[in-house]
mmCIF file of C-alpha atoms in Angstrom:
data_model
loop_
_atom_site.group_PDB
_atom_site.id
_atom_site.type_symbol
_atom_site.label_atom_id
_atom_site.label_comp_id
_atom_site.label_asym_id
_atom_site.label_seq_id
_atom_site.Cartn_x
_atom_site.Cartn_y
_atom_site.Cartn_z
ATOM 1 C CA ALA A 4 3.629 11.107 -14.869
ATOM 2 C CA ARG A 5 5.404 10.751 -11.508
ATOM 3 C CA ALA A 6 4.990 14.484 -10.890
ATOM 4 C CA ASP A 7 1.267 14.100 -11.657
ATOM 5 C CA LEU A 8 0.999 11.320 -9.052
ATOM 6 C CA GLU A 9 2.902 13.395 -6.518
ATOM 7 C CA MET A 10 0.626 16.397 -7.129
ATOM 8 C CA ARG A 11 -2.512 14.275 -6.639
ATOM 9 C CA LYS A 12 -1.126 12.856 -3.375
ATOM 10 C CA PRO A 13 -3.217 9.668 -3.471
ATOM 11 C CA TRP A 14 -1.854 8.636 -0.063
ATOM 12 C CA ARG A 15 -3.904 11.427 1.548
ATOM 13 C CA ARG A 16 -7.114 9.423 0.979
ATOM 14 C CA LEU A 17 -5.577 6.612 3.011
ATOM 15 C CA HIS A 18 -4.379 9.064 5.645
ATOM 16 C CA ALA A 19 -7.908 10.468 6.026
ATOM 17 C CA SER A 20 -9.718 7.112 6.093
ATOM 18 C CA PRO A 21 -11.234 6.116 9.474
ATOM 19 C CA ALA A 22 -10.980 2.425 8.479
ATOM 20 C CA VAL A 23 -7.252 2.814 7.762
ATOM 21 C CA ALA A 24 -6.816 4.688 11.054
ATOM 22 C CA ASP A 25 -8.484 1.817 12.933
ATOM 23 C CA LEU A 26 -6.257 -0.726 11.181
ATOM 24 C CA LEU A 27 -3.112 1.242 11.990
ATOM 25 C CA LYS A 28 -4.082 1.716 15.636
ATOM 26 C CA ALA A 29 -4.605 -2.044 15.897
ATOM 27 C CA LEU A 30 -1.277 -2.835 14.184
ATOM 28 C CA PHE A 31 0.684 -0.457 16.397
ATOM 29 C CA GLY A 32 -1.322 -0.969 19.577
ATOM 30 C CA GLY A 33 -2.051 2.747 19.862
ATOM 31 C CA PRO A 34 -1.226 6.107 18.279
ATOM 32 C CA TYR A 35 0.972 6.173 15.174
ATOM 33 C CA CYS A 36 2.568 8.694 12.824
ATOM 34 C CA TRP A 37 3.102 8.789 9.072
ATOM 35 C CA LEU A 38 6.794 9.158 8.264
ATOM 36 C CA PRO A 39 7.631 11.663 5.503
ATOM 37 C CA MET A 40 8.699 8.910 3.095
ATOM 38 C CA VAL A 41 6.009 8.399 0.458
ATOM 39 C CA THR A 42 7.466 6.870 -2.714
ATOM 40 C CA TYR A 43 5.670 6.657 -6.034
ATOM 41 C CA ARG A 44 7.213 3.949 -8.191
ATOM 42 C CA MET A 45 7.029 3.823 -11.988
ATOM 43 C CA GLU A 46 9.006 0.841 -13.221
ATOM 44 C CA PRO A 47 9.567 0.859 -16.983
ATOM 45 C CA PRO A 48 9.534 -2.305 -19.077
ATOM 46 C CA LEU A 49 12.844 -4.113 -19.341
ATOM 47 C CA ALA A 50 14.011 -4.337 -22.927
ATOM 48 C CA CYS A 51 13.920 -8.127 -23.247
ATOM 49 C CA SER A 52 11.702 -10.824 -24.652
ATOM 50 C CA ARG A 53 8.549 -11.945 -22.859
ATOM 51 C CA ASP A 54 9.813 -15.529 -22.622
ATOM 52 C CA GLY A 55 11.485 -14.518 -19.366
ATOM 53 C CA GLN A 56 8.088 -14.294 -17.637
ATOM 54 C CA ASN A 57 8.374 -17.896 -16.455
ATOM 55 C CA ARG A 58 11.570 -17.277 -14.528
ATOM 56 C CA ALA A 59 11.418 -17.713 -10.756
ATOM 57 C CA PRO A 60 11.127 -14.510 -8.678
ATOM 58 C CA SER A 61 14.687 -15.101 -7.393
ATOM 59 C CA ASP A 62 15.966 -14.706 -10.988
ATOM 60 C CA ARG A 63 14.251 -11.338 -11.469
ATOM 61 C CA LEU A 64 15.291 -9.422 -8.324
ATOM 62 C CA THR A 65 16.338 -5.832 -9.019
ATOM 63 C CA ARG A 66 17.813 -4.691 -5.663
ATOM 64 C CA ILE A 67 17.551 -6.725 -2.471
ATOM 65 C CA HIS A 68 17.425 -4.572 0.657
ATOM 66 C CA GLN A 69 15.850 -3.989 4.065
ATOM 67 C CA ASP A 70 14.347 -0.562 4.739
ATOM 68 C CA GLY A 71 15.431 -0.775 8.387
ATOM 69 C CA PHE A 72 19.126 -0.907 7.462
ATOM 70 C CA ASN A 73 19.577 2.880 7.513
ATOM 71 C CA ASN A 74 17.909 3.361 10.893
ATOM 72 C CA PRO A 75 17.709 0.052 12.751
ATOM 73 C CA HIS A 76 16.364 1.623 15.969
ATOM 74 C CA LEU A 77 13.293 3.267 14.425
ATOM 75 C CA ARG A 78 10.284 0.958 14.664
ATOM 76 C CA PHE A 79 8.136 1.261 11.547
ATOM 77 C CA LEU A 80 6.192 -0.778 9.009
ATOM 78 C CA ILE A 81 6.307 -0.439 5.229
ATOM 79 C CA PHE A 82 3.011 -0.337 3.344
ATOM 80 C CA TRP A 83 3.140 -1.174 -0.380
ATOM 81 C CA LEU A 84 0.110 -0.731 -2.658
ATOM 82 C CA PRO A 85 -0.212 -1.527 -6.349
ATOM 83 C CA LEU A 86 -1.837 1.235 -8.387
ATOM 84 C CA MET A 87 -2.778 -1.205 -11.165
ATOM 85 C CA HIS A 88 -3.139 -4.929 -11.821
ATOM 86 C CA ILE A 89 0.371 -6.395 -11.410
ATOM 87 C CA ASP A 90 0.879 -9.940 -12.650
ATOM 88 C CA GLY A 91 3.944 -12.111 -13.128
ATOM 89 C CA LEU A 92 4.821 -10.468 -16.429
ATOM 90 C CA ILE A 93 4.830 -6.913 -15.089
ATOM 91 C CA GLY A 94 6.712 -7.980 -11.946
ATOM 92 C CA GLY A 95 5.832 -6.422 -8.660
ATOM 93 C CA LEU A 96 7.286 -7.079 -5.256
ATOM 94 C CA ALA A 97 9.189 -10.116 -3.945
ATOM 95 C CA LEU A 98 9.763 -10.838 -0.245
ATOM 96 C CA ALA A 99 12.238 -13.160 1.449
ATOM 97 C CA GLU A 100 9.994 -15.119 3.779
ATOM 98 C CA ASN A 101 11.210 -15.705 7.354
ATOM 99 C CA HIS A 102 14.332 -13.545 6.980
ATOM 100 C CA HIS A 103 13.170 -10.541 9.043
ATOM 101 C CA GLN A 104 14.779 -11.473 12.374
ATOM 102 C CA ALA A 105 17.907 -9.341 11.937
ATOM 103 C CA ILE A 106 19.467 -6.698 9.750
ATOM 104 C CA LEU A 107 21.494 -8.534 7.104
ATOM 105 C CA PRO A 108 24.864 -7.296 5.816
ATOM 106 C CA HIS A 109 24.420 -4.654 3.130
ATOM 107 C CA GLN A 110 27.039 -3.530 0.664
ATOM 108 C CA THR A 111 28.401 -0.110 1.566
ATOM 109 C CA SER A 112 29.966 0.779 -1.791
ATOM 110 C CA GLY A 113 29.746 -0.048 -5.460
ATOM 111 C CA PRO A 114 26.850 0.015 -7.922
ATOM 112 C CA ASP A 115 24.456 -1.784 -5.566
ATOM 113 C CA LYS A 116 25.241 0.377 -2.540
ATOM 114 C CA PHE A 117 23.033 -0.505 0.446
ATOM 115 C CA GLY A 118 21.841 -3.683 -1.264
ATOM 116 C CA ILE A 119 22.118 -7.221 0.085
ATOM 117 C CA ARG A 120 24.218 -9.651 -1.927
ATOM 118 C CA ARG A 121 22.075 -12.092 -3.917
ATOM 119 C CA GLU A 122 23.719 -15.201 -2.423
ATOM 120 C CA THR A 123 22.862 -14.128 1.155
ATOM 121 C CA ILE A 124 19.261 -15.380 0.841
ATOM 122 C CA PRO A 125 18.391 -18.813 -0.588
ATOM 123 C CA ASP A 126 16.280 -18.952 -3.759
ATOM 124 C CA GLN A 127 13.454 -20.867 -2.054
ATOM 125 C CA ALA A 128 12.918 -17.996 0.430
ATOM 126 C CA TRP A 129 11.596 -15.629 -2.273
ATOM 127 C CA ALA A 130 7.855 -15.244 -2.823
ATOM 128 C CA SER A 131 5.690 -12.974 -4.931
ATOM 129 C CA ALA A 132 2.069 -12.855 -6.059
ATOM 130 C CA THR A 133 -0.358 -11.232 -8.445
ATOM 131 C CA PHE A 134 -1.545 -7.892 -7.071
ATOM 132 C CA ASP A 135 -4.625 -5.787 -7.771
ATOM 133 C CA VAL A 136 -5.726 -2.272 -6.918
ATOM 134 C CA GLY A 137 -7.005 -2.426 -3.337
ATOM 135 C CA ASP A 138 -4.372 -4.931 -2.211
ATOM 136 C CA LEU A 139 -2.014 -3.980 0.579
ATOM 137 C CA VAL A 140 1.304 -5.565 1.519
ATOM 138 C CA VAL A 141 2.629 -4.751 4.993
ATOM 139 C CA LEU A 142 6.328 -5.417 5.579
ATOM 140 C CA HIS A 143 8.415 -5.416 8.742
ATOM 141 C CA ARG A 144 11.297 -2.958 8.458
ATOM 142 C CA ARG A 145 13.755 -5.894 8.411
ATOM 143 C CA THR A 146 11.954 -7.919 5.713
ATOM 144 C CA PRO A 147 14.348 -8.334 2.763
ATOM 145 C CA HIS A 148 12.533 -7.383 -0.423
ATOM 146 C CA SER A 149 13.087 -6.358 -4.016
ATOM 147 C CA GLY A 150 11.230 -5.217 -7.057
ATOM 148 C CA LEU A 151 11.015 -7.705 -9.912
ATOM 149 C CA THR A 152 12.084 -6.887 -13.438
ATOM 150 C CA ASN A 153 9.184 -5.687 -15.558
ATOM 151 C CA LEU A 154 8.918 -7.942 -18.615
ATOM 152 C CA SER A 155 5.704 -6.374 -19.948
ATOM 153 C CA ASP A 156 5.221 -3.598 -22.491
ATOM 154 C CA ARG A 157 3.868 -1.050 -19.968
ATOM 155 C CA TYR A 158 4.985 0.776 -16.845
ATOM 156 C CA ARG A 159 4.352 -0.743 -13.398
ATOM 157 C CA LEU A 160 2.797 1.725 -10.904
ATOM 158 C CA SER A 161 2.855 1.399 -7.128
ATOM 159 C CA ILE A 162 3.193 3.494 -3.995
ATOM 160 C CA ASP A 163 4.828 2.779 -0.669
ATOM 161 C CA PHE A 164 5.013 4.607 2.627
ATOM 162 C CA ARG A 165 6.192 4.086 6.181
ATOM 163 C CA ILE A 166 4.304 4.411 9.445
ATOM 164 C CA ALA A 167 5.700 4.234 12.969
ATOM 165 C CA PRO A 168 4.241 4.078 16.460
ATOM 166 C CA GLU A 169 3.961 7.560 17.889
ATOM 167 C CA THR A 170 6.487 6.576 20.565
ATOM 168 C CA SER A 171 9.285 5.799 18.044
ATOM 169 C CA GLN A 172 12.315 8.007 18.082
ATOM 170 C CA LEU A 173 14.556 8.681 15.120
ATOM 171 C CA VAL A 174 18.135 7.713 15.914
ATOM 172 C CA MET A 175 20.765 9.470 13.826
#
């Protein structure tokens, strides 16, 4: 199914849209470029009971991270779009509100390599929502975020990509 999504390249409709182009020009204050990082996400159901659906988002985080960690000098925004209705049961995306001012310490080894330790961000900072097709979440490259465990009986589908001002330079 992921290969089917990749072959269809649904992001190209966004790339070709004049309305999206106008939005991006306004966000970046001028010309922009699409970075070659389009990710199709298919999150399978977690094998657990549905009674966990009432847990707070901070209890369902899968991997806390900031996309800007790997290249802190490249200015870009992350665009996340649901490809289906995503409610609390199926999970979705959680953001740590007001924690985008700096790159936080990430683990550099172990099973959660490049993730942020759970205790770094207070529980009350985490927020999520119900998402529908047509919604768009725009994240700063330093916004800590995580997927939420999928407690439903179906796969969760979403896509994310990164866009930078044309003047950004990749720093290796």
